Coordinates of C-alpha atoms in Angstrom, one line a residue:
M1 CA 39.2 91.1 133.1
T2 CA 42.0 92.4 131.7
T3 CA 42.1 95.2 130.4
T4 CA 44.5 96.5 127.9
T5 CA 45.9 99.7 127.0
T6 CA 46.7 100.8 123.7
A7 CA 48.9 103.3 123.3
T8 CA 48.8 105.6 120.4
V9 CA 52.5 106.7 119.0
T10 CA 52.5 109.6 116.8
P11 CA 54.6 110.0 114.6
P12 CA 57.4 113.0 115.0
A13 CA 57.1 114.9 112.1
A14 CA 59.4 114.4 108.7
T15 CA 62.8 116.6 108.6
A16 CA 63.0 118.4 105.7
A17 CA 66.0 117.6 104.3
A18 CA 68.2 119.8 103.7
G19 CA 68.4 121.6 100.0
P20 CA 70.3 122.7 97.7
R21 CA 70.4 126.4 98.9
A22 CA 70.6 125.2 102.6
S23 CA 73.8 123.1 101.4
W24 CA 75.5 126.5 100.6
A25 CA 74.5 129.0 102.8
A26 CA 75.7 126.7 104.9
V27 CA 79.3 126.0 103.2
L28 CA 79.8 130.1 103.0
A29 CA 79.0 130.2 106.6
L30 CA 81.4 127.6 106.9
A31 CA 83.6 129.8 104.6
G32 CA 83.3 133.3 106.8
F33 CA 84.3 131.1 109.8
E34 CA 87.2 129.9 108.7
A35 CA 88.2 132.7 106.5
R36 CA 88.7 134.6 110.0
R37 CA 89.9 131.6 111.8
L38 CA 92.6 132.2 109.3
L39 CA 93.6 135.5 109.2
T40 CA 94.1 135.5 112.8
R41 CA 96.3 132.7 112.6
L42 CA 99.5 133.3 114.3
P43 CA 102.2 132.8 111.8
V44 CA 99.5 134.5 109.1
L45 CA 99.2 137.5 111.3
L46 CA 103.5 137.3 111.6
A47 CA 103.6 137.3 108.2
F48 CA 101.3 140.1 107.1
A49 CA 103.5 142.0 109.8
V50 CA 106.2 141.4 108.2
Y51 CA 105.1 141.7 104.9
V52 CA 103.8 145.2 105.4
G53 CA 106.1 146.5 107.2
W54 CA 108.9 145.6 105.2
T55 CA 106.6 146.8 102.1
V56 CA 105.8 150.2 104.1
W57 CA 110.1 150.8 105.2
R58 CA 111.2 150.5 101.5
T59 CA 108.8 152.1 99.4
R60 CA 109.6 155.3 102.0
T61 CA 113.0 155.4 100.0
S62 CA 112.7 153.1 96.9
F63 CA 114.1 153.6 93.6
A64 CA 115.4 156.9 95.3
G65 CA 111.7 158.7 95.1
F66 CA 111.9 158.3 91.4
P67 CA 110.2 154.6 90.4
A68 CA 110.0 153.6 86.9
L69 CA 106.5 151.9 87.1
Q70 CA 107.4 149.0 84.9
D71 CA 110.5 148.1 87.4
A72 CA 107.7 149.0 90.3
D73 CA 105.0 146.3 89.6
R74 CA 107.3 143.6 89.6
A75 CA 108.9 144.9 93.2
T76 CA 105.4 144.0 94.6
Q77 CA 105.7 140.2 93.6
A78 CA 108.4 138.6 96.0
A79 CA 107.5 139.6 99.6
P80 CA 103.7 138.3 99.3
L81 CA 105.1 134.9 98.8
L82 CA 105.8 134.9 103.1
V83 CA 102.2 135.5 103.3
G84 CA 101.2 132.5 101.5
L85 CA 103.8 130.4 103.3
A86 CA 102.1 131.3 106.2
V87 CA 98.6 130.5 104.4
L88 CA 99.6 126.8 103.2
L89 CA 100.8 125.7 106.9
S90 CA 97.0 127.1 108.5
V91 CA 94.9 126.6 106.3
N92 CA 96.5 123.1 106.4
Q93 CA 96.2 122.4 109.8
A94 CA 92.6 124.0 109.7
M95 CA 91.8 121.0 107.3
L96 CA 93.2 118.2 109.6
R97 CA 91.1 119.9 112.7
S98 CA 88.7 117.6 112.9
R99 CA 91.3 114.3 112.8
R100 CA 93.6 116.4 115.5
Y101 CA 90.5 116.6 118.0
D102 CA 89.2 113.3 117.2
T103 CA 85.6 115.1 115.5
E104 CA 85.5 113.7 111.9
R105 CA 82.7 111.5 113.1
H106 CA 80.6 114.3 114.5
F107 CA 80.8 115.9 111.2
A108 CA 78.2 112.7 109.3
V109 CA 75.0 114.6 110.9
L110 CA 75.7 117.3 109.3
V111 CA 74.6 118.8 105.9
L112 CA 78.0 119.0 104.6
P113 CA 79.4 116.1 103.0
P114 CA 83.0 116.4 102.9
W115 CA 83.9 117.5 99.6
R116 CA 81.8 121.2 100.5
R117 CA 83.6 121.2 103.7
T118 CA 86.2 121.1 101.0
V119 CA 85.1 124.1 99.0
A120 CA 84.6 126.1 102.8
H121 CA 88.2 125.8 103.0
L122 CA 89.1 127.2 99.5
L123 CA 86.9 129.7 99.6
S124 CA 88.0 130.4 103.1
L125 CA 91.2 131.8 101.3
V126 CA 89.6 134.6 98.7
P127 CA 89.6 137.4 102.2
T128 CA 93.3 137.2 102.2
A129 CA 93.8 137.2 98.9
L130 CA 91.7 139.9 98.3
L131 CA 93.9 141.6 101.7
V132 CA 97.1 140.8 99.8
A133 CA 95.6 142.3 96.8
V134 CA 95.0 146.2 98.3
C135 CA 98.9 145.9 99.7
V136 CA 99.8 144.9 96.8
G137 CA 97.1 148.1 95.0
G138 CA 98.5 150.6 97.7
Q139 CA 102.4 149.8 97.0
F140 CA 101.9 150.5 93.9
G141 CA 99.7 153.0 94.1
W142 CA 102.7 154.9 96.5
E143 CA 105.4 154.5 93.9
A144 CA 102.9 155.4 91.4
L145 CA 102.3 159.0 93.1
K146 CA 105.9 159.7 93.6
P147 CA 106.1 162.8 91.9
G148 CA 109.6 161.2 89.6
A149 CA 107.2 158.2 88.9
V150 CA 107.5 157.7 85.5
G151 CA 106.8 154.7 82.7
N152 CA 103.5 152.2 83.1
G153 CA 102.8 149.1 84.9
S154 CA 101.2 145.9 84.3
P155 CA 98.0 144.4 85.5
G156 CA 99.4 140.8 84.9
E157 CA 102.7 141.4 86.8
L158 CA 100.8 142.9 89.3
L159 CA 98.0 139.8 89.8
V160 CA 101.7 137.3 90.3
G161 CA 101.5 138.3 94.3
P162 CA 97.3 137.6 95.1
L163 CA 97.5 134.5 92.9
S164 CA 100.7 133.4 94.5
V165 CA 98.4 133.4 98.2
L166 CA 95.7 131.5 96.4
L167 CA 98.1 128.9 94.7
L168 CA 99.9 128.3 97.9
G169 CA 96.8 127.9 100.3
A170 CA 95.3 125.9 97.4
L171 CA 98.3 123.3 97.9
G172 CA 97.7 123.6 101.5
V173 CA 93.9 122.4 101.4
L174 CA 95.2 119.2 98.3
L175 CA 97.9 117.9 100.7
A176 CA 95.6 118.0 103.5
R177 CA 93.1 115.5 101.4
L178 CA 96.7 113.5 100.4
F179 CA 98.3 113.0 103.4
T180 CA 96.9 113.0 107.1
S181 CA 99.7 113.2 108.4
A182 CA 99.8 117.2 109.6
F183 CA 103.7 117.1 109.1
A184 CA 103.0 117.1 105.5
A185 CA 102.9 121.3 105.5
P186 CA 105.9 121.5 107.6
L187 CA 108.2 119.1 105.5
L188 CA 107.1 121.1 102.6
L189 CA 108.0 124.3 103.5
V190 CA 111.5 123.0 104.6
V191 CA 111.6 121.3 101.0
L192 CA 110.1 124.7 99.3
L193 CA 112.7 126.7 101.7
F194 CA 115.5 124.9 100.6
F195 CA 115.2 124.5 97.3
S196 CA 114.6 128.5 96.8
L197 CA 117.4 128.6 98.5
F198 CA 119.7 125.9 97.6
A199 CA 118.5 125.2 94.5
A200 CA 120.4 126.6 91.3
V201 CA 119.1 129.7 89.9
P202 CA 117.5 129.4 86.9
Q203 CA 119.3 131.6 84.1
D204 CA 117.6 133.8 81.6
G205 CA 117.3 131.9 78.7
D206 CA 116.3 129.1 80.7
A207 CA 112.1 128.5 79.9
T208 CA 111.9 126.8 83.5
R209 CA 112.6 129.4 85.8
W210 CA 108.9 130.9 84.6
L211 CA 107.1 127.8 86.4
M212 CA 108.2 129.4 89.3
P213 CA 105.7 131.6 91.4
V214 CA 107.7 134.8 90.8
V215 CA 110.2 135.7 88.5
G216 CA 112.2 138.0 89.5
E217 CA 114.6 140.2 86.5
Y218 CA 116.5 142.8 88.3
G219 CA 119.2 145.1 86.2
T220 CA 121.5 148.1 86.7
R221 CA 119.0 149.9 84.4
T222 CA 115.4 150.3 83.8
L223 CA 113.9 149.3 79.8
P224 CA 111.4 151.0 78.6
S225 CA 108.3 149.0 78.8
E226 CA 107.5 148.1 76.0
L227 CA 111.4 146.2 75.5
L228 CA 110.4 143.8 78.9
G229 CA 109.7 141.1 76.6
R230 CA 107.7 139.1 80.4
P231 CA 105.0 137.2 79.6
A232 CA 102.9 138.9 82.5
A233 CA 100.2 137.8 81.3
W234 CA 100.7 134.8 80.5
H235 CA 102.1 133.7 83.9
A236 CA 99.2 135.3 85.7
L237 CA 97.2 133.1 83.7
Y238 CA 99.3 130.1 84.9
L239 CA 98.9 130.7 87.8
A240 CA 95.4 131.0 87.9
G241 CA 94.9 127.4 86.5
F242 CA 97.3 126.4 88.6
A243 CA 95.5 127.7 91.5
L244 CA 91.7 126.5 90.0
S245 CA 93.9 122.6 89.4
A246 CA 94.7 122.6 92.8
A247 CA 92.0 123.3 94.2
L248 CA 89.4 121.0 92.5
A249 CA 91.6 118.5 93.1
A250 CA 90.9 119.2 96.6
V251 CA 87.5 118.8 96.1
L252 CA 87.2 115.8 94.0
L253 CA 89.5 113.7 96.0
S254 CA 87.2 114.8 99.2
G255 CA 84.4 112.3 97.1
E256 CA 83.2 114.9 95.4
G257 CA 78.9 114.9 94.5
A258 CA 77.8 112.4 97.3
G259 CA 74.4 113.2 96.0
S260 CA 71.7 116.3 96.4
G261 CA 70.1 116.3 99.3
S262 CA 66.8 116.8 97.7
R263 CA 66.9 113.9 95.4
S264 CA 64.9 111.1 96.2
G265 CA 65.1 107.6 94.7
M266 CA 67.9 105.1 93.7
G267 CA 68.5 106.8 90.0
R268 CA 67.8 110.2 91.3
V269 CA 71.1 109.5 94.0
F270 CA 72.9 107.8 91.0
R271 CA 71.8 111.0 88.1
G272 CA 73.1 114.0 90.7
R273 CA 76.4 111.9 91.8
F274 CA 77.6 111.4 88.0
V275 CA 76.9 114.9 87.2
G276 CA 78.4 116.1 89.8
N277 CA 81.3 114.7 89.7
L278 CA 81.1 115.4 85.5
G279 CA 80.5 119.1 86.4
V280 CA 84.1 118.9 88.4
H281 CA 86.0 116.5 86.3
A282 CA 85.4 118.8 83.7
G283 CA 86.3 122.1 85.1
L284 CA 89.3 120.4 86.9
A285 CA 89.8 119.2 82.5
G286 CA 89.3 123.1 81.8
A287 CA 91.9 124.5 85.0
V288 CA 94.7 122.4 84.0
A289 CA 94.2 123.1 79.9
L290 CA 94.0 126.5 81.2
T291 CA 97.6 126.2 83.1
L292 CA 99.2 123.6 80.5
L293 CA 98.0 127.0 78.3
G294 CA 99.9 129.4 80.5
A295 CA 103.1 127.8 80.6
V296 CA 104.1 126.8 77.0
M297 CA 103.4 130.2 76.0
Q298 CA 105.0 132.1 78.9
T299 CA 107.8 129.6 78.0
G300 CA 108.0 130.8 74.8
G301 CA 111.2 133.5 75.1
V302 CA 111.3 137.2 73.8
P303 CA 109.1 137.7 71.4
A304 CA 110.8 138.2 67.6
Q305 CA 110.0 141.8 67.4
T306 CA 110.7 143.1 70.9
E307 CA 113.9 141.8 69.8
K308 CA 114.1 144.1 67.7
A309 CA 113.1 147.2 69.2
R310 CA 115.4 145.9 72.0
T311 CA 117.9 146.6 69.3
R312 CA 115.9 149.9 67.3
Y313 CA 117.0 151.8 71.0
S314 CA 119.8 150.9 71.7
T315 CA 121.2 151.8 68.6
A316 CA 119.0 154.8 67.2
P317 CA 117.4 156.3 69.7
Q318 CA 117.5 159.5 68.4
D319 CA 114.2 158.0 65.8
L320 CA 112.1 157.4 69.0
Q321 CA 112.5 160.5 70.7
K322 CA 110.6 163.6 71.4
C323 CA 113.2 166.9 71.8
V324 CA 112.3 170.0 74.0
E325 CA 114.5 172.4 74.4
R326 CA 115.7 175.0 77.9
D327 CA 117.8 177.2 77.6
G328 CA 120.0 176.9 74.3
T329 CA 120.3 173.4 75.6
S330 CA 117.8 169.9 74.0
Y331 CA 116.8 167.1 75.8
C332 CA 116.0 163.8 73.7
A333 CA 113.9 161.5 76.1
F334 CA 111.7 158.5 75.3
P335 CA 108.3 158.9 75.9
E336 CA 107.9 157.6 78.7
W337 CA 110.7 160.0 80.3
T338 CA 109.6 162.8 79.0
P339 CA 108.7 164.6 82.6
R340 CA 112.0 163.4 83.8
T341 CA 113.6 166.2 81.6
D342 CA 113.2 169.0 84.0
D343 CA 115.6 167.3 86.7
W344 CA 118.0 167.0 83.4
A345 CA 117.8 170.8 83.1
E346 CA 118.6 172.0 86.8
V347 CA 121.4 169.7 86.9
V348 CA 123.0 171.3 83.7
D349 CA 121.7 174.7 84.5
R350 CA 123.5 174.1 87.8
V351 CA 127.0 172.9 86.0
S352 CA 127.1 175.6 83.6
S353 CA 126.9 178.1 85.8
L354 CA 130.4 177.1 87.7
A355 CA 132.4 176.8 84.4
G356 CA 134.1 179.2 82.0
D357 CA 132.0 182.3 80.4
A358 CA 133.2 180.8 76.7
V359 CA 131.0 177.5 77.9
Q360 CA 128.5 178.7 79.9
D361 CA 126.5 179.4 76.5
R362 CA 127.0 176.3 75.1
P363 CA 124.3 174.2 72.7
L364 CA 124.4 170.9 74.2
V365 CA 122.1 168.0 73.6
V366 CA 121.3 165.9 75.9
R367 CA 120.3 162.9 74.7
Q368 CA 118.8 159.6 76.8
R369 CA 120.3 156.3 76.2
V370 CA 119.4 152.9 77.4
E371 CA 121.7 149.2 75.9
A372 CA 118.5 146.4 75.8
R373 CA 120.1 144.4 73.5
Y374 CA 120.8 142.0 77.0
G375 CA 117.3 141.9 78.6
L376 CA 116.5 143.3 81.5
T377 CA 119.6 141.9 83.7
G378 CA 122.1 142.9 80.8
D379 CA 124.6 145.4 83.0
A380 CA 126.9 146.1 80.3
A381 CA 128.6 150.0 79.6
M382 CA 127.2 152.2 76.6
A383 CA 129.7 153.5 74.1
P384 CA 130.6 157.1 74.2
L385 CA 128.9 159.6 72.0
T386 CA 131.2 161.2 69.1
D387 CA 129.3 163.6 68.4
P388 CA 130.3 167.3 70.4
N389 CA 128.4 168.8 72.5
Q390 CA 126.1 165.4 73.4
V391 CA 125.9 164.3 77.2
S392 CA 123.9 160.4 77.5
V393 CA 121.5 160.4 80.4
G394 CA 120.4 157.0 80.9
T395 CA 117.1 155.8 82.2
T396 CA 117.7 155.2 86.2
W397 CA 117.8 158.8 88.4
G398 CA 118.0 159.8 92.3
G399 CA 120.7 158.6 94.3
N400 CA 124.0 158.1 92.5
R401 CA 122.6 158.7 88.9
V402 CA 122.8 162.4 89.6
P403 CA 126.2 163.1 90.3
E404 CA 126.7 160.5 87.9
F405 CA 125.4 162.8 85.5
A406 CA 126.4 166.1 86.7
V407 CA 130.2 164.4 86.0
A408 CA 129.1 163.8 82.0
V409 CA 128.0 167.7 81.8
A410 CA 131.2 168.9 83.3
G411 CA 132.8 166.1 80.8
V412 CA 131.5 168.1 77.7
L413 CA 131.7 171.3 79.0
V414 CA 135.4 171.0 79.5
T415 CA 137.0 168.7 76.7
G416 CA 133.8 168.7 74.3
K417 CA 133.1 165.3 73.4
E418 CA 131.8 162.5 75.8
A419 CA 134.3 159.9 73.8
E420 CA 137.7 162.5 75.1
V421 CA 135.9 162.0 79.0
G422 CA 136.7 158.6 79.6
A423 CA 140.5 158.2 78.9
M424 CA 140.9 162.0 80.6
C425 CA 143.7 161.5 82.9
D426 CA 145.2 164.8 84.0
G427 CA 144.7 168.5 85.5
R428 CA 141.1 168.9 83.5
L429 CA 140.1 165.8 86.0
V430 CA 140.4 168.3 88.7
T431 CA 137.7 170.7 87.3
V432 CA 135.6 168.1 86.0
M433 CA 135.0 167.0 89.7
W434 CA 134.6 170.9 90.9
L435 CA 132.1 171.5 88.3
A436 CA 130.2 169.1 89.2
L437 CA 130.1 168.6 92.6
A438 CA 130.3 172.1 94.0
G439 CA 127.0 173.0 93.4
G440 CA 125.0 170.2 95.2
S441 CA 124.1 170.3 98.6
A442 CA 126.4 168.1 99.8
P443 CA 129.6 167.7 97.5
M444 CA 131.4 165.4 99.9
S445 CA 128.5 162.2 99.9
D446 CA 128.5 163.1 96.0
L447 CA 132.0 162.5 96.2
R448 CA 132.3 158.9 97.8
D449 CA 128.8 158.3 95.8
I450 CA 129.6 158.1 92.7
R451 CA 133.6 156.4 93.2
L452 CA 133.1 152.1 93.2
D453 CA 134.5 151.8 96.3
D454 CA 132.7 154.8 98.7
S455 CA 135.9 156.7 99.1
T456 CA 136.6 160.4 99.1
S457 CA 140.8 159.2 99.8
G458 CA 143.3 157.9 97.3
S459 CA 143.3 157.0 94.2
A460 CA 139.2 155.1 93.2
I461 CA 137.1 154.2 89.8
V462 CA 134.6 157.1 88.9
V463 CA 131.4 155.5 87.7
S464 CA 130.0 156.6 84.4
E465 CA 126.7 155.8 82.3
T466 CA 129.3 155.1 79.3
E467 CA 133.2 155.1 79.9
P468 CA 134.5 154.9 84.2
L469 CA 136.9 157.7 84.4
S470 CA 140.2 157.5 86.4
M471 CA 140.6 159.7 89.6
T472 CA 144.4 159.6 91.1
A473 CA 145.1 160.0 94.7
A474 CA 146.4 163.7 93.5
H475 CA 143.5 165.0 92.2
T476 CA 141.2 163.9 94.8
E477 CA 143.3 165.3 97.6
L478 CA 142.9 168.4 95.5
V479 CA 139.2 167.9 95.2
R480 CA 138.7 167.6 98.6
E481 CA 140.9 170.7 98.9
L482 CA 138.7 172.9 96.6
L483 CA 135.5 171.4 98.1
D484 CA 136.3 173.0 101.9
R485 CA 136.7 176.2 99.8
P486 CA 134.3 178.9 99.4
R487 CA 132.7 177.9 96.0
E488 CA 132.9 181.5 94.8
E489 CA 136.5 181.9 95.2
I490 CA 137.0 178.9 93.7
G491 CA 134.4 180.0 90.9
A492 CA 135.8 183.6 89.9
K493 CA 139.6 181.7 89.6
V494 CA 138.0 178.8 87.6
T495 CA 136.9 181.8 85.6
A496 CA 139.7 183.2 85.3
N497 CA 141.7 180.2 84.2
W498 CA 139.1 178.7 82.0
A499 CA 141.4 178.0 78.5
E500 CA 144.2 177.0 80.7
L501 CA 142.7 174.5 83.0
T502 CA 140.9 173.5 80.3
T503 CA 144.2 172.4 77.9
P504 CA 144.6 169.4 77.2
K505 CA 147.4 167.5 79.0
V506 CA 147.3 170.0 81.9
T507 CA 149.4 168.9 84.7
T508 CA 148.0 168.4 88.3
D509 CA 150.5 170.4 89.8
R510 CA 149.7 173.4 87.3
T511 CA 146.0 173.2 88.1
A512 CA 146.5 173.3 91.5
H513 CA 148.8 176.2 91.4
L514 CA 145.7 178.1 89.0
L515 CA 143.2 177.8 91.4
G516 CA 145.7 178.7 94.2
L517 CA 146.2 175.5 95.9
D518 CA 149.7 173.6 97.3
A519 CA 150.6 171.2 95.0
P520 CA 149.3 167.5 95.8
E521 CA 151.5 165.5 98.1
E522 CA 149.5 162.2 97.2
A523 CA 150.7 160.5 93.8
D524 CA 149.6 161.2 90.7
E525 CA 149.3 157.8 88.7
C526 CA 146.4 156.8 86.7
L527 CA 144.6 153.6 87.3
T528 CA 145.0 151.5 84.3

């Protein structure tokens, strides 16, 4: 008799399908893992080290300690591009890691389809961009806390650095979905570097320059924030839309909308695929629309009202300024620069104290001026003031600007009019230079700083906010000798002989005699 044994097979418990919450929790977990790996990749670490080191080293002495915040915000934009390029390379390599190690097929058993993994890599960019935002905020805050800071920064300008990092990172993810070769990202970096180094630099009037992540515009003068005419907010919108467009395009190329595991039945799977694709397509369309809106609005040129304001500031500054009086001298500044009048007054008092008794109490008008009609990159000189006892001062301060202003004050004290200072090429120039430099902490260094060739010998052009002065070799020789002698000694002779020292056409030899010096050996012929 044959006994038949029947085995009872107990079916395994049904594995619960991973729901949307479980899937998104896995996406966030993968995003956190990839974010940590991204921040510890060698290219990113090196980029951050260079970025932070350069920022700290530069910000210590930037703007000579007197920043205008409408310039300081733009100074935060270029350096983050280095981090962005490193992120582009690193996130691209992270996206292709499974292909390099031939583990792509193992992902088929996981709860994350390719499009969710792409989303995780995109989310991993956020901590890096936030870290760049912290660095940008720290750099700008450092500038704003300097005692000599004036002006107003722009949130749109400050967003450029972090948004550039997000954009380059999203392009790295998109590139991985377009090309599976590991050489695509390095090749793109080479192309970008070649383009930035050797391609023609767009000019100020070229609207296409705003299609670049960073549009730097710097000149020798600072403009009031009202006159910048930069579409900072529209440019930030353009970068944000561009980054979002690249991110959503990468998601679509990864097969977004493969269906939700929580749905059962062909109808629900099809509905999940269609709705998911529709949502991302709609999001991509919206992101492209934002990008185009920002691109079009930012390339519209300088608004007409800004052009009118630039002309008004340049031709009639007195209508826009607030004046304060100190010791008989009026200091008229644009609204953003009123805190700087104390610094101007210190220079005026120092120069006036060395002049003759006849002019020590002369009421001066120090008027701030700017030539804004040529935009941020314009460097046209301002015409000298023709009214008596008026002195021009610019919108920048610190460094060379201090002795330059001292020369302007001394020139008006000697000649009476700023318009006459530039044409002066006689012995009076020696008196002007001594008045301007003798009271400083480093007279010889100041002499070098205000000369176009950074020299302390021979003939040279003296830089000025208005018309430059021309020093002969004889003038330079006498000024050096005067600065080497005790200030009190020379000051007494200047006061005693003030009338003759300030007489038009007084010769350089006669000036030397009045100040107790030998006639100069150097040539006394002005530069033309």
